JSON list of C-alpha atoms in Angstrom, two decimals:
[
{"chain": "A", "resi": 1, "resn": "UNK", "atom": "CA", "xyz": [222.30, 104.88, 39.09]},
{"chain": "A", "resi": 2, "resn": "UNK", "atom": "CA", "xyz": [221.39, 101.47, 39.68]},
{"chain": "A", "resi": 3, "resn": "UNK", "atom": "CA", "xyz": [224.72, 98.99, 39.34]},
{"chain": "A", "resi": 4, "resn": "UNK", "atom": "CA", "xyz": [224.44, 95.30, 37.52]},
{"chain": "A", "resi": 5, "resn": "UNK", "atom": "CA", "xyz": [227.09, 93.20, 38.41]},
{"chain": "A", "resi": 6, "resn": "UNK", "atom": "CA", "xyz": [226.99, 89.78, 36.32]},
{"chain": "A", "resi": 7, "resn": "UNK", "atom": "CA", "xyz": [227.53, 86.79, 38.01]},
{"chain": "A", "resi": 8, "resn": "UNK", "atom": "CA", "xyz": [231.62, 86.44, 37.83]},
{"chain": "A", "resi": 9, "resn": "UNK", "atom": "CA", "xyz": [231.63, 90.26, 38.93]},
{"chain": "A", "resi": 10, "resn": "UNK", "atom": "CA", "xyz": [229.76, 89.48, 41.79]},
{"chain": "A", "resi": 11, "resn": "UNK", "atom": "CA", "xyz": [231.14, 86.23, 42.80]},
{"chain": "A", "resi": 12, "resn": "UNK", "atom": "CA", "xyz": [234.71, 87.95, 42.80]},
{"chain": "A", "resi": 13, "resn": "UNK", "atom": "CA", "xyz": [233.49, 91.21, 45.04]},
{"chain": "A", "resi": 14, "resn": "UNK", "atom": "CA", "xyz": [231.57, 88.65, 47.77]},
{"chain": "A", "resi": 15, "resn": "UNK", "atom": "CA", "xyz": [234.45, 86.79, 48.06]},
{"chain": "A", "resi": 16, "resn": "UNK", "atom": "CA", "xyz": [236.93, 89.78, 48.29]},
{"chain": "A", "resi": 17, "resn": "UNK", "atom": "CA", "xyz": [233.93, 91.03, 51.04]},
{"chain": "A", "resi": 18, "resn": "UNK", "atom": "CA", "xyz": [234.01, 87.29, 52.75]},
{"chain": "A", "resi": 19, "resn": "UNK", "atom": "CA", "xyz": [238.15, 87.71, 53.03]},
{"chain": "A", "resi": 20, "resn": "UNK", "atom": "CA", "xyz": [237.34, 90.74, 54.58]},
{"chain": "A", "resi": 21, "resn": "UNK", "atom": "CA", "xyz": [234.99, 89.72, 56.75]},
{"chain": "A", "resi": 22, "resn": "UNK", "atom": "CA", "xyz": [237.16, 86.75, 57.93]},
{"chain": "A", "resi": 23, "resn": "UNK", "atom": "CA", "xyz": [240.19, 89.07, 58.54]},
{"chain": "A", "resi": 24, "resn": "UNK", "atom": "CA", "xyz": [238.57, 91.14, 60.76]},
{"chain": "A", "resi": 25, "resn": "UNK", "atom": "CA", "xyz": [237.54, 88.68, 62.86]},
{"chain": "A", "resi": 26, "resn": "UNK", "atom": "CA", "xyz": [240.63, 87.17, 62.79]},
{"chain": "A", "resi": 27, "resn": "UNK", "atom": "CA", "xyz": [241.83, 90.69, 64.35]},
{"chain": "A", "resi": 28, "resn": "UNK", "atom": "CA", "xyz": [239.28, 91.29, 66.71]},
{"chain": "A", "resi": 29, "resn": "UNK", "atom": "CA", "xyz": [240.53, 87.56, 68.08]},
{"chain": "A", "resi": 30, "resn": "UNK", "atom": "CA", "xyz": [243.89, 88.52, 67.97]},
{"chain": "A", "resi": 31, "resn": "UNK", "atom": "CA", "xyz": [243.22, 91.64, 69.73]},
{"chain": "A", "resi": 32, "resn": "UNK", "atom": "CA", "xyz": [241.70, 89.84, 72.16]},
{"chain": "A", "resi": 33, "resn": "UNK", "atom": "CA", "xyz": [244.41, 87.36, 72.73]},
{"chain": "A", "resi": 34, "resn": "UNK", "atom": "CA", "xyz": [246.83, 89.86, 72.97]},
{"chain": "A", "resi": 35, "resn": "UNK", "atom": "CA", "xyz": [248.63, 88.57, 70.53]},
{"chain": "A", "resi": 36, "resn": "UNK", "atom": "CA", "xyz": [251.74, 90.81, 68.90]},
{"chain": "A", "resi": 37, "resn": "UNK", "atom": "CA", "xyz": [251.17, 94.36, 67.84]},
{"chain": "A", "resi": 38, "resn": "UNK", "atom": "CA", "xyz": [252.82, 93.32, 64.14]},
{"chain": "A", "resi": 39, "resn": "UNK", "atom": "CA", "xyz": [250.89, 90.37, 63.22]},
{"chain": "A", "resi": 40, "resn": "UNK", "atom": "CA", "xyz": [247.30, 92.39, 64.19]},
{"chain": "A", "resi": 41, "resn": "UNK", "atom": "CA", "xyz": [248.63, 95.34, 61.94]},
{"chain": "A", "resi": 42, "resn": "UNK", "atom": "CA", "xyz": [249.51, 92.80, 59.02]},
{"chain": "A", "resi": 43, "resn": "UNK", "atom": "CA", "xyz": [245.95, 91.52, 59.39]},
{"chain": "A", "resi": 44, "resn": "UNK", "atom": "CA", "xyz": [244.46, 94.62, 59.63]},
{"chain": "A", "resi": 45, "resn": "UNK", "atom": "CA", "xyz": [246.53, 95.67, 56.68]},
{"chain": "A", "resi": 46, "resn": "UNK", "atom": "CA", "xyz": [245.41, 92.68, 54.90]},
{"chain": "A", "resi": 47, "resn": "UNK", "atom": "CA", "xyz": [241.49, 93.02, 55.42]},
{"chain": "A", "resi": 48, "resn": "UNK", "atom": "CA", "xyz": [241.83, 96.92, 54.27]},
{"chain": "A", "resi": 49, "resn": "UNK", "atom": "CA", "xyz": [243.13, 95.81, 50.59]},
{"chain": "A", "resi": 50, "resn": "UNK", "atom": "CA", "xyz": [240.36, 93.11, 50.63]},
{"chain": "A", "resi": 51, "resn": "UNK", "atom": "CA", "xyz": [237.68, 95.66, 51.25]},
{"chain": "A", "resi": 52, "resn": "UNK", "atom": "CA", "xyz": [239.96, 98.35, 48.88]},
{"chain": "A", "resi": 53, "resn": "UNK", "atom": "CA", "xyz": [239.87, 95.85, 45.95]},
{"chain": "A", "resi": 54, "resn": "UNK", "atom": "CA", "xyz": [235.86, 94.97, 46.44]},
{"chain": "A", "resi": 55, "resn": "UNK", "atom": "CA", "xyz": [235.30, 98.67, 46.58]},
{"chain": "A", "resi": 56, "resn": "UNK", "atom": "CA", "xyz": [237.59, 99.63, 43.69]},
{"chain": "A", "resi": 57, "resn": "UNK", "atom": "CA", "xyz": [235.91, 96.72, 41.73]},
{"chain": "A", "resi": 58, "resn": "UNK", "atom": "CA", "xyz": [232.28, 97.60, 42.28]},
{"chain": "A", "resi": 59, "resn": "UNK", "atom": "CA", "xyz": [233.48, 101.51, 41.10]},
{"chain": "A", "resi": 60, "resn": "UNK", "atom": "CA", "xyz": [235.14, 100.29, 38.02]},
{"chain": "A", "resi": 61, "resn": "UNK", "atom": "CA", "xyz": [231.91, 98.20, 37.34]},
{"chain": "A", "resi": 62, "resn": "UNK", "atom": "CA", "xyz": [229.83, 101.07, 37.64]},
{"chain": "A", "resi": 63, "resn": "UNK", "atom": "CA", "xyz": [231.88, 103.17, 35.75]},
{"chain": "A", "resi": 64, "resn": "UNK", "atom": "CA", "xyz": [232.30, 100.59, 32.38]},
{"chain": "A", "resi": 65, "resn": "UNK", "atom": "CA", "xyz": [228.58, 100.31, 32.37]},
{"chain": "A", "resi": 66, "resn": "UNK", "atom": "CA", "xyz": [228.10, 104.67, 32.66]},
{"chain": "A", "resi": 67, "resn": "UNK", "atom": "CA", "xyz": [230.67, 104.97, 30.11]},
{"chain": "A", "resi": 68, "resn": "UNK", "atom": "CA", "xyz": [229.00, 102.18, 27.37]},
{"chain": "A", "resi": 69, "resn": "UNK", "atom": "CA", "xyz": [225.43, 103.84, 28.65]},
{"chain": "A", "resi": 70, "resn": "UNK", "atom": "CA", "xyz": [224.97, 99.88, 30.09]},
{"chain": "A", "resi": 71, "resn": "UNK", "atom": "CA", "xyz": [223.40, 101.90, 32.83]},
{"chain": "A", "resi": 72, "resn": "UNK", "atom": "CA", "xyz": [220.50, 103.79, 30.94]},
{"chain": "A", "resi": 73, "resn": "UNK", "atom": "CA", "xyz": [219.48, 107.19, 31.30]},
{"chain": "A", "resi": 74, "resn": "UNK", "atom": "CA", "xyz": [220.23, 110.29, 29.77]},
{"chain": "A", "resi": 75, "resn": "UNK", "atom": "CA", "xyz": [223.79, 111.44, 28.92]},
{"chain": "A", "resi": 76, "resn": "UNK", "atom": "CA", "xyz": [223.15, 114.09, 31.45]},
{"chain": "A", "resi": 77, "resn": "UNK", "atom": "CA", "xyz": [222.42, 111.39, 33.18]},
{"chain": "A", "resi": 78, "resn": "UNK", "atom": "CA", "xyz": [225.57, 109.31, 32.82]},
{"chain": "A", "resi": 79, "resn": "UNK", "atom": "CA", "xyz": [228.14, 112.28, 33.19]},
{"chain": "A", "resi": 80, "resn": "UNK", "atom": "CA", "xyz": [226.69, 113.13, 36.65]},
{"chain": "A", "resi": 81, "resn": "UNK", "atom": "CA", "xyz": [226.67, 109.41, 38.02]},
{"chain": "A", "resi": 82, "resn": "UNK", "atom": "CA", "xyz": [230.53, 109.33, 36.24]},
{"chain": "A", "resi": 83, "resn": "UNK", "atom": "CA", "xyz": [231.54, 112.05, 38.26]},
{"chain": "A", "resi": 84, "resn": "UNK", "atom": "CA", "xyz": [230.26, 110.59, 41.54]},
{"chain": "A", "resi": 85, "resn": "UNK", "atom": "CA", "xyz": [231.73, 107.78, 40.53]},
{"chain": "A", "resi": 86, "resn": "UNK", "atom": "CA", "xyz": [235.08, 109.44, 40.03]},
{"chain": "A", "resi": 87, "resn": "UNK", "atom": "CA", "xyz": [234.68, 111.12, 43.73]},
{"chain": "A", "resi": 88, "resn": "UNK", "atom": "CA", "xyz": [233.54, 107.48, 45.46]},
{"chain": "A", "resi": 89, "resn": "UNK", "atom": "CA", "xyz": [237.11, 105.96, 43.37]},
{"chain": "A", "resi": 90, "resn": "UNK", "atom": "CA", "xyz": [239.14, 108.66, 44.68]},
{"chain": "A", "resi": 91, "resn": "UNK", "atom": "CA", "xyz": [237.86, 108.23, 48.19]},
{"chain": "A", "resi": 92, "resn": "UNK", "atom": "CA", "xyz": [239.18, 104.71, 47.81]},
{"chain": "A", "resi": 93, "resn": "UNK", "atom": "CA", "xyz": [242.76, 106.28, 46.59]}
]
């Protein structure tokens, strides 16, 4: 299943990804710093939502476009890549 995200879609997951990616650099410096063991886990914390929302985004993107049949294919097809998709949201859970 190939996914299509328009352009708002994808502007919104790159810049949850860019937080992300920011955040854990900002831990890795902090680490490195030795700065205080709360303040690395509320970073930490903070760049695992970022990367749980971009995931859970891209999943629900995925699935609106397998449920409309946006995605083509067969309705065979669809109810397979649904159920990954289902598996790959729960991982996220």
């Amino acid at each position: 299943m190939e996914l299509e995200l328009t352009g708002a879609e994808l502007k919104s997951v790159l810049n949850r990804l860019r937080r992300a990616q920011g955040q854990i650099s900002g831990v890795i410096r902090m680490l490195e710093e030795g700065r205080d063991c709360e303040e690395v886990v509320t970073q930490l914390a903070a760049a695992a939502r970022a990367l749980d929302r971009a995931g859970f985004a891209i999943i629900a993107t995925g699935l609106r476009q397998c449920m409309t049949g946006d995605g083509g294919g067969t309705a065979g097809d669809r109810e397979e890549a649904r159920t990954r998709l289902e598996k790959l949201f729960l991982s996220l859970a």
